[in-house]
Short mmCIF file of C-alpha atoms in Angstrom, two decimals:
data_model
loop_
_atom_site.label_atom_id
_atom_site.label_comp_id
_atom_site.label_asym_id
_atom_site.label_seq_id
_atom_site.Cartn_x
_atom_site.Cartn_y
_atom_site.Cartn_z
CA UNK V 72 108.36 125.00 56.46
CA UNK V 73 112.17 125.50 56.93
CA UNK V 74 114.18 128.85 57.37
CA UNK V 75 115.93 127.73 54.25
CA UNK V 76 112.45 127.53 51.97
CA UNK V 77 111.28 130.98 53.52
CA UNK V 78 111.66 133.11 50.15
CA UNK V 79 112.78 136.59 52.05
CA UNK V 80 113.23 140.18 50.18
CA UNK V 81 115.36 142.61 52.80
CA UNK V 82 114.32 146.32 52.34
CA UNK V 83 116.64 148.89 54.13
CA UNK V 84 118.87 151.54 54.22
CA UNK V 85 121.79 152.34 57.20
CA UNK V 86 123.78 150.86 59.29
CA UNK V 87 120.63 150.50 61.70
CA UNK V 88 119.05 148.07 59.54
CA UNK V 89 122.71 146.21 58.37
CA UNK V 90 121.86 144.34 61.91
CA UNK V 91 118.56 142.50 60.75
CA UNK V 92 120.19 141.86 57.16
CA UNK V 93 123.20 140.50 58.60
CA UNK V 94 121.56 138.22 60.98
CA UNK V 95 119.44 136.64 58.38
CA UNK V 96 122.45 135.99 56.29
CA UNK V 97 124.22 134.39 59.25
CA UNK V 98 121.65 132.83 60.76
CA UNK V 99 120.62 130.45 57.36
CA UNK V 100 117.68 132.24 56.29
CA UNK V 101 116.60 132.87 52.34
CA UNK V 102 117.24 136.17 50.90
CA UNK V 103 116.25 136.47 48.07
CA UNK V 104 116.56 140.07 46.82
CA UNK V 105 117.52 143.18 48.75
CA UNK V 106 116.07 146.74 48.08
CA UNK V 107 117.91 149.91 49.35
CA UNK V 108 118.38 153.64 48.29
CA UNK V 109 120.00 154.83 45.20
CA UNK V 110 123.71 155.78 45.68
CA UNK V 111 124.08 159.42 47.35
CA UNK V 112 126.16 162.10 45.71
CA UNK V 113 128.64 163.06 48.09
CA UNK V 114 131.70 165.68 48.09
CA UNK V 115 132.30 169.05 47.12
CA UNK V 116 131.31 168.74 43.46
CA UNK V 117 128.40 166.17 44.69
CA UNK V 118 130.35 164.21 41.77
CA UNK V 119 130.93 160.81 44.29
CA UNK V 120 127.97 158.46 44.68
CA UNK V 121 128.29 156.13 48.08
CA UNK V 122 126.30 153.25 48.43
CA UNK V 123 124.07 152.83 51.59
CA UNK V 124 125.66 150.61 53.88
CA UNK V 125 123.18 147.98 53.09
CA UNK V 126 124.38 148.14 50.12
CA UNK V 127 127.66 147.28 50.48
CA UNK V 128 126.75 144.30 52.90
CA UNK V 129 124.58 142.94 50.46
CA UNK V 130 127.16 143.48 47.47
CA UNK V 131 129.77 141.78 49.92
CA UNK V 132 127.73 138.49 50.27
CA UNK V 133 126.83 138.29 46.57
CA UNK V 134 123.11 139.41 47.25
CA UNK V 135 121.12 140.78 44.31
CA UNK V 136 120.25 144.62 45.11
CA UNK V 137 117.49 146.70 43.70
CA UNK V 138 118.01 150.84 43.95
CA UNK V 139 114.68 151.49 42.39
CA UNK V 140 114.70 155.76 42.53
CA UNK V 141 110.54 155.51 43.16
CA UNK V 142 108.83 152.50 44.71
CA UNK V 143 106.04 152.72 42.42
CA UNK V 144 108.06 152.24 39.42
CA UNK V 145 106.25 149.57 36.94
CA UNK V 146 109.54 148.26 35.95
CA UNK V 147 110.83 147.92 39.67
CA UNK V 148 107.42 146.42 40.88
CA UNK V 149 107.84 144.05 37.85
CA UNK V 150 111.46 143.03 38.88
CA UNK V 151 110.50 142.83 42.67
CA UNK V 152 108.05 140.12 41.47
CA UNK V 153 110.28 137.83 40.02
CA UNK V 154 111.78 136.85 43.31
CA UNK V 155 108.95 135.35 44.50
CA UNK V 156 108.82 136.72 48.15
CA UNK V 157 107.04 134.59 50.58
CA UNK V 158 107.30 137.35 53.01
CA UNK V 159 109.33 141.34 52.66
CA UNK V 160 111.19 142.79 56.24
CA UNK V 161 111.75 146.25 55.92
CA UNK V 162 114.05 148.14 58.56
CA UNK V 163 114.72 151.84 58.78
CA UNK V 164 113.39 152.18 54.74
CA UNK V 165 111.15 154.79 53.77
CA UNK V 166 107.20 154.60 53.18
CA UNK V 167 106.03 151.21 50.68
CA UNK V 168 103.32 151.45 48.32
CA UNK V 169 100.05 148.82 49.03
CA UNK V 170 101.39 147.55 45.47
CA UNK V 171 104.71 146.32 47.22
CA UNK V 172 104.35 145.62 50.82
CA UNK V 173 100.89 143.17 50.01
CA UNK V 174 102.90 141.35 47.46
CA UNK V 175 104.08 138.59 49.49
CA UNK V 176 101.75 135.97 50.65
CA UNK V 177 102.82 136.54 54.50
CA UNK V 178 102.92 139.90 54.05
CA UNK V 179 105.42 142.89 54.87
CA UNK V 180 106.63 143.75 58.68
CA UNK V 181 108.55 146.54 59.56
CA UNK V 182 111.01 146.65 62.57
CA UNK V 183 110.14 149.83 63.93
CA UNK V 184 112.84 151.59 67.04
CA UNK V 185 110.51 152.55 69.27
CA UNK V 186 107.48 151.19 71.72
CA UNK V 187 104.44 151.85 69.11
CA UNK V 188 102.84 153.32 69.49
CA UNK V 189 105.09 155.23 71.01
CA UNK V 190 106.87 157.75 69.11
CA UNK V 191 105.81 156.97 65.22
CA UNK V 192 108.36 158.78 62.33
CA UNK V 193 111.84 158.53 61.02
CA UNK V 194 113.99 159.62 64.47
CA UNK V 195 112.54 157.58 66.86
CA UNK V 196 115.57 156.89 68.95
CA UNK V 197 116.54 160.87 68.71
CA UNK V 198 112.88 162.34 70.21
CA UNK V 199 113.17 159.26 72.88
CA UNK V 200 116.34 160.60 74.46
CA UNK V 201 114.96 164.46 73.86
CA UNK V 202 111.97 163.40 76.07
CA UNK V 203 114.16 162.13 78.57
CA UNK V 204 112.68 158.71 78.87
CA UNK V 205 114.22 155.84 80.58
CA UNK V 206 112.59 153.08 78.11
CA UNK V 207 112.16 152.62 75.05
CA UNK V 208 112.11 149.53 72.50
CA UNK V 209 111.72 147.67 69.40
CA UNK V 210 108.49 146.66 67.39
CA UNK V 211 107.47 144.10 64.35
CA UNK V 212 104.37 145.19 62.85
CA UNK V 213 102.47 144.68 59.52
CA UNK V 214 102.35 147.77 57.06
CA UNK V 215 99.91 149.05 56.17
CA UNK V 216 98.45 152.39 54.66
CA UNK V 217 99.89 154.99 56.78
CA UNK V 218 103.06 155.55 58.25
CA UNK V 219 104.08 153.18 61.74
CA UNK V 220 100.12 152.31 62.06
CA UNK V 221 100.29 148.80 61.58
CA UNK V 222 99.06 145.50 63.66
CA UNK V 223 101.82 144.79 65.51
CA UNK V 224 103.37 141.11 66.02
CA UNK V 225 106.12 141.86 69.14
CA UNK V 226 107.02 144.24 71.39
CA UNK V 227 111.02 143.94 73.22
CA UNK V 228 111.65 146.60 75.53
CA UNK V 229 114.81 148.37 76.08
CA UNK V 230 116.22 150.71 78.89
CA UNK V 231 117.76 154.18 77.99
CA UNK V 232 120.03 155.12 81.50
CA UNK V 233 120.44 159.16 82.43
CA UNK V 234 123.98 159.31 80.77
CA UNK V 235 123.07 157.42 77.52
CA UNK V 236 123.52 159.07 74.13
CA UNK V 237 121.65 158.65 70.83
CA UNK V 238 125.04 156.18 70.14
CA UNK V 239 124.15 154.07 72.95
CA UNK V 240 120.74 153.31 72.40
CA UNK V 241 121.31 152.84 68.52
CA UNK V 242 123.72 150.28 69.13
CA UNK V 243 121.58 148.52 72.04
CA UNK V 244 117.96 148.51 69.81
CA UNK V 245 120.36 147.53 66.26
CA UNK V 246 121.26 144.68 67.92
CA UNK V 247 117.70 143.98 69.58
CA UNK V 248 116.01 144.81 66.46
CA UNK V 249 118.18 141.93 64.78
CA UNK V 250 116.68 139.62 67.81
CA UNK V 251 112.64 140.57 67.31
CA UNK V 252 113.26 140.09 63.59
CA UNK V 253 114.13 137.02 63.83
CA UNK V 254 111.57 135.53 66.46
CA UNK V 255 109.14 137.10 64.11
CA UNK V 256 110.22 135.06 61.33
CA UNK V 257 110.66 132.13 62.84
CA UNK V 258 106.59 132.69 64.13
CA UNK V 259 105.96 132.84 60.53
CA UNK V 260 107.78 129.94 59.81
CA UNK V 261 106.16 128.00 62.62
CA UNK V 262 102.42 128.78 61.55
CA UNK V 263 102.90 128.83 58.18
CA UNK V 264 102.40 132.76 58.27
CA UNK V 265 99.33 132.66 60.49
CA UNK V 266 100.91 134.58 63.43
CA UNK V 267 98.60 136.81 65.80
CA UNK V 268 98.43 140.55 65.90
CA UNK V 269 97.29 143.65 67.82
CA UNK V 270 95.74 146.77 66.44
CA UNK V 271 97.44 149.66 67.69
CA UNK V 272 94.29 151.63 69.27
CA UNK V 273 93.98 149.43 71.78
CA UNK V 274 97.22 150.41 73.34
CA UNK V 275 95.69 154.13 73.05
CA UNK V 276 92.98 155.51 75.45
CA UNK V 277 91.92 158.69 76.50
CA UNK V 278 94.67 159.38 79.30
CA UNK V 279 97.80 158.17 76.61
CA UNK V 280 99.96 160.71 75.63
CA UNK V 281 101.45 159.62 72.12
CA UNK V 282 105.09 161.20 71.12
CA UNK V 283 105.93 161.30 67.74
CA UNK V 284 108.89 161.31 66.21
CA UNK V 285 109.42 163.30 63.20
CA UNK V 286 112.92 163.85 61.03
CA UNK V 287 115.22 165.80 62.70
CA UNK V 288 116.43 169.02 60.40
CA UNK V 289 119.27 171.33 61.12
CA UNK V 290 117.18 174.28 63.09
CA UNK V 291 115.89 171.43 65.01
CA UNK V 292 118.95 170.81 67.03
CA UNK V 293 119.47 174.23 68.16
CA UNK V 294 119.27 174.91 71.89
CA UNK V 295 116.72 176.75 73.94
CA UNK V 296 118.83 177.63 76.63
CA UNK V 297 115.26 179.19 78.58
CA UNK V 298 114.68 175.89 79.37
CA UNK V 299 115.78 173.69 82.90
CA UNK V 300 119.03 172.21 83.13
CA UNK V 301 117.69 168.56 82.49
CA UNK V 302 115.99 169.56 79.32
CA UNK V 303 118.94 170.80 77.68
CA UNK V 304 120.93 167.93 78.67
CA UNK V 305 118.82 165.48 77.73
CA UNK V 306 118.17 167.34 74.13
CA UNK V 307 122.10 167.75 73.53
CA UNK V 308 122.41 163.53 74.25
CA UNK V 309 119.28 163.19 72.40
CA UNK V 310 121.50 164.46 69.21
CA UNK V 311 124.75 163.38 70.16
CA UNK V 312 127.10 162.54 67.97
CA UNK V 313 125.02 162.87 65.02
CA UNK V 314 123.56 165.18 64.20
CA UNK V 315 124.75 167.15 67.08
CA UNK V 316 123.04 169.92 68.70
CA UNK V 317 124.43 173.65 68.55
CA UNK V 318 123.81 177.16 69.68
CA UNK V 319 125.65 180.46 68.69
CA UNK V 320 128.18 181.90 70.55
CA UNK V 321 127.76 185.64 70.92
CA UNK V 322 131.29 187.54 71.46
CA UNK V 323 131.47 190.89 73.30
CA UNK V 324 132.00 192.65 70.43
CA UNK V 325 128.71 190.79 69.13
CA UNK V 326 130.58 188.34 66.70
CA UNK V 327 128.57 185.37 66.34
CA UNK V 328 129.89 181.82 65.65
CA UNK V 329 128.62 178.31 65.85
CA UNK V 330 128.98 176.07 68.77
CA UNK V 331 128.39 172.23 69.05
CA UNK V 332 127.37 170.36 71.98
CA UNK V 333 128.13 166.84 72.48
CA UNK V 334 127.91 166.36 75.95
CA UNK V 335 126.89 168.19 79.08
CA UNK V 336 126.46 167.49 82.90
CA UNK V 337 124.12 168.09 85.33
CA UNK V 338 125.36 170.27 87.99
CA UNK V 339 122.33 170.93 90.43
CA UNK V 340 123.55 173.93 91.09
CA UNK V 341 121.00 177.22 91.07
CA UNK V 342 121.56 180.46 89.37
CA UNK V 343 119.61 183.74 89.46
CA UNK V 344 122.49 184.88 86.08
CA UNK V 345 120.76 185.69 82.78
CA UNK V 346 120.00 183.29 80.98
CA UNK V 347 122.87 182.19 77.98
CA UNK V 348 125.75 183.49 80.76
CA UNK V 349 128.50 182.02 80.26
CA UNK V 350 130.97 180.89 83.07
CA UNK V 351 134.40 179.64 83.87
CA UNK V 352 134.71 178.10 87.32
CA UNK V 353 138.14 175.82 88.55
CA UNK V 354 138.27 175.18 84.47
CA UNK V 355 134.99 174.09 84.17
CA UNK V 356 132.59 175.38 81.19
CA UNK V 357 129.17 176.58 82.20
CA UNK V 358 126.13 177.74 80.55
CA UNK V 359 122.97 179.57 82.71
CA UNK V 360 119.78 177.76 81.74
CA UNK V 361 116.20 178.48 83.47
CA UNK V 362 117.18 177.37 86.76
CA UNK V 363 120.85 175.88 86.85
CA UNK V 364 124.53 176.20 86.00
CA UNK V 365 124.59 173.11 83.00
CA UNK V 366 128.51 172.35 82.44
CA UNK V 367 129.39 171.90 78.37
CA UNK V 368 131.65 168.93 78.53
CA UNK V 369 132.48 168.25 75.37
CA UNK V 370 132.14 171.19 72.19
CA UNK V 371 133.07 171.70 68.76
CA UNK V 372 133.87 175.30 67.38
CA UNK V 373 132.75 175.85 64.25
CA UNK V 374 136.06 175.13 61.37
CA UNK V 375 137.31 173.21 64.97
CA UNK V 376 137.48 169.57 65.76
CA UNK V 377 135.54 168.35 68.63
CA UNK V 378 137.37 168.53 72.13
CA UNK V 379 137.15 168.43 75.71
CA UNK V 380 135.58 171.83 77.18
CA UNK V 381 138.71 171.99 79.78
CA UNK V 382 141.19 171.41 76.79
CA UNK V 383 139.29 174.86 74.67
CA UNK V 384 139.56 176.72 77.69
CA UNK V 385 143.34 176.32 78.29
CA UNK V 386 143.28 178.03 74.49
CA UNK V 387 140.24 180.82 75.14
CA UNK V 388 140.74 183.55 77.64
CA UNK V 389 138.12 185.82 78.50
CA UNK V 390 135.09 183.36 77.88
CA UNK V 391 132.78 185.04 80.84
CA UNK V 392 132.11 188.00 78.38
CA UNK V 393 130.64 185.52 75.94
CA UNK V 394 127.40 184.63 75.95
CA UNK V 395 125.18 181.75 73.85
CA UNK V 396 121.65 182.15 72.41
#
């Protein structure tokens, strides 16, 4: 079989999963159909609807695109089954009925951010960075019935160094998820399909701790400054840029306002203060955690714009008398 007879439906919804679609488009290969998310109300009056960015590469290389509202719509799974899939790649979508991803005859793979099964759910890249780990990776897998379970086809490994961001490993596994996509395809194309697998439990035993990885809400960025230095730093990077972790910033007179974190730095050194002090040191910002001084690098006032910690604190005075919890 060629790459040009392979009959492929694309199923996905940011810019994460742009990287896969536009490889397949560039690199020759047959899709057929793409499936994304419904346009999003956006602005004040929630009166704006903006596409995915899928959509908008699709609609920019004259791809048909499906925006079914429920995936178990009779008239969508009618309409999905016109195109005649020989095989579905979902990246970064949300869960698929058995009635869609067994549709095709080679089945439905998912390209999945993460080491499975390492760190199954929607914010994989987010909780790897939290955890402070120095690896992490892509996956192809077959669906299945529950979420990030399936047999998996490749693994592609990826390393996350100490000063990375959320930013930095999204770009470095977008463009290696492109990469494992299309080595599983061209498998597929090789063996007509017939490409070997590996259940997931037999990368679990008894002595494997499994991380998961579920969606990241607003309360879940907040900082727990009781924790050691490396913990917060690797949680603020673990959210940085988006969504951004916070704490509040308590004023002497007990004022409270938000504060956003974007980046920190290790310091090493110890601290018997309470902790949540705040300190100013030779215009440096620094926050007491459970057993060091962590300097806030970069922050974001709430109503503010974000800026360089040395750059607020030519504008604050009196910042020691603050405190953050």
């Amino acid at each position: 079989m060629r790459k040009e007879d392979l009959r492929i439906v694309f199923m996905g919804t940011p810019e994460f999963a742009v990287g896969t679609l536009k490889m397949l488009v560039e690199g020759g290969y047959r899709v057929v159909a793409v499936v994304t998310q419904p346009d999003k109300p956006v602005g004040r009056h929630q009166d704006t609807l903006q596409p995915s960015e899928v959509k908008k590469y699709a609609m920019a290389h004259g791809l048909p695109v499906l925006q079914p509202v429920k995936m178990k719509d009779e008239a969508f799974v009618e309409e999905l089954r016109t195109y005649r899939a020989d095989l579905q790649v979902v990246v970064a979508f949300r869960m698929l009925p058995e009635v869609v991803w067994a549709m095709p005859r080679f089945g439905t793979f998912n390209v999945h951010a993460a080491l499975l099964p390492q760190y199954r759910g929607a914010a994989p890249i987010n909780w790897a960075v939290i955890n402070g780990e120095t690896q992490t990776g892509v996956t192809t897998f077959f669906l299945d019935h529950d979420i990030d379970t399936g047999r998996i086809i490749l693994q592609e490994s990826f390393n996350i160094a100490d000063d990375d961001d959320v930013e930095d490993v999204y770009n470095g596994l977008m463009a290696l998820g492109a990469k494992i996509a299309q080595r599983t395809i061209d498998l597929m194309i090789e063996n007509d399909g017939e490409v070997s697998s590996l259940p997931q439990e037999r990368l679990v035993n008894t002595e494997t701790e499994l991380h998961n990885a579920p969606k990241i809400f607003k309360e879940t960025c907040e900082i727990d400054w009781k924790q050691p230095a490396k913990k917060v730093y690797d949680f603020v990077r673990g959210l940085s840029p988006c969504p951004g972790a916070w704490t509040t910033l308590v004023a002497p007179d007990g004022k409270k306002s938000v504060l956003k974190i974007f980046k920190t730095a290790k310091t090493g050194t110890a601290t018997t203060l309470p902790v949540g002090s705040v300190v100013e040191n030779k215009g440096k910002l620094l926050v007491s955690t459970a057993n060091e001084l962590l300097e806030l690098a970069e922050i974001q006032m709430s109503g503010k714009k974000r800026m360089l910690a040395c750059d607020f604190l030519n504008g604050f005075r009196g910042i020691d008398a603050y405190r953050v919890e």
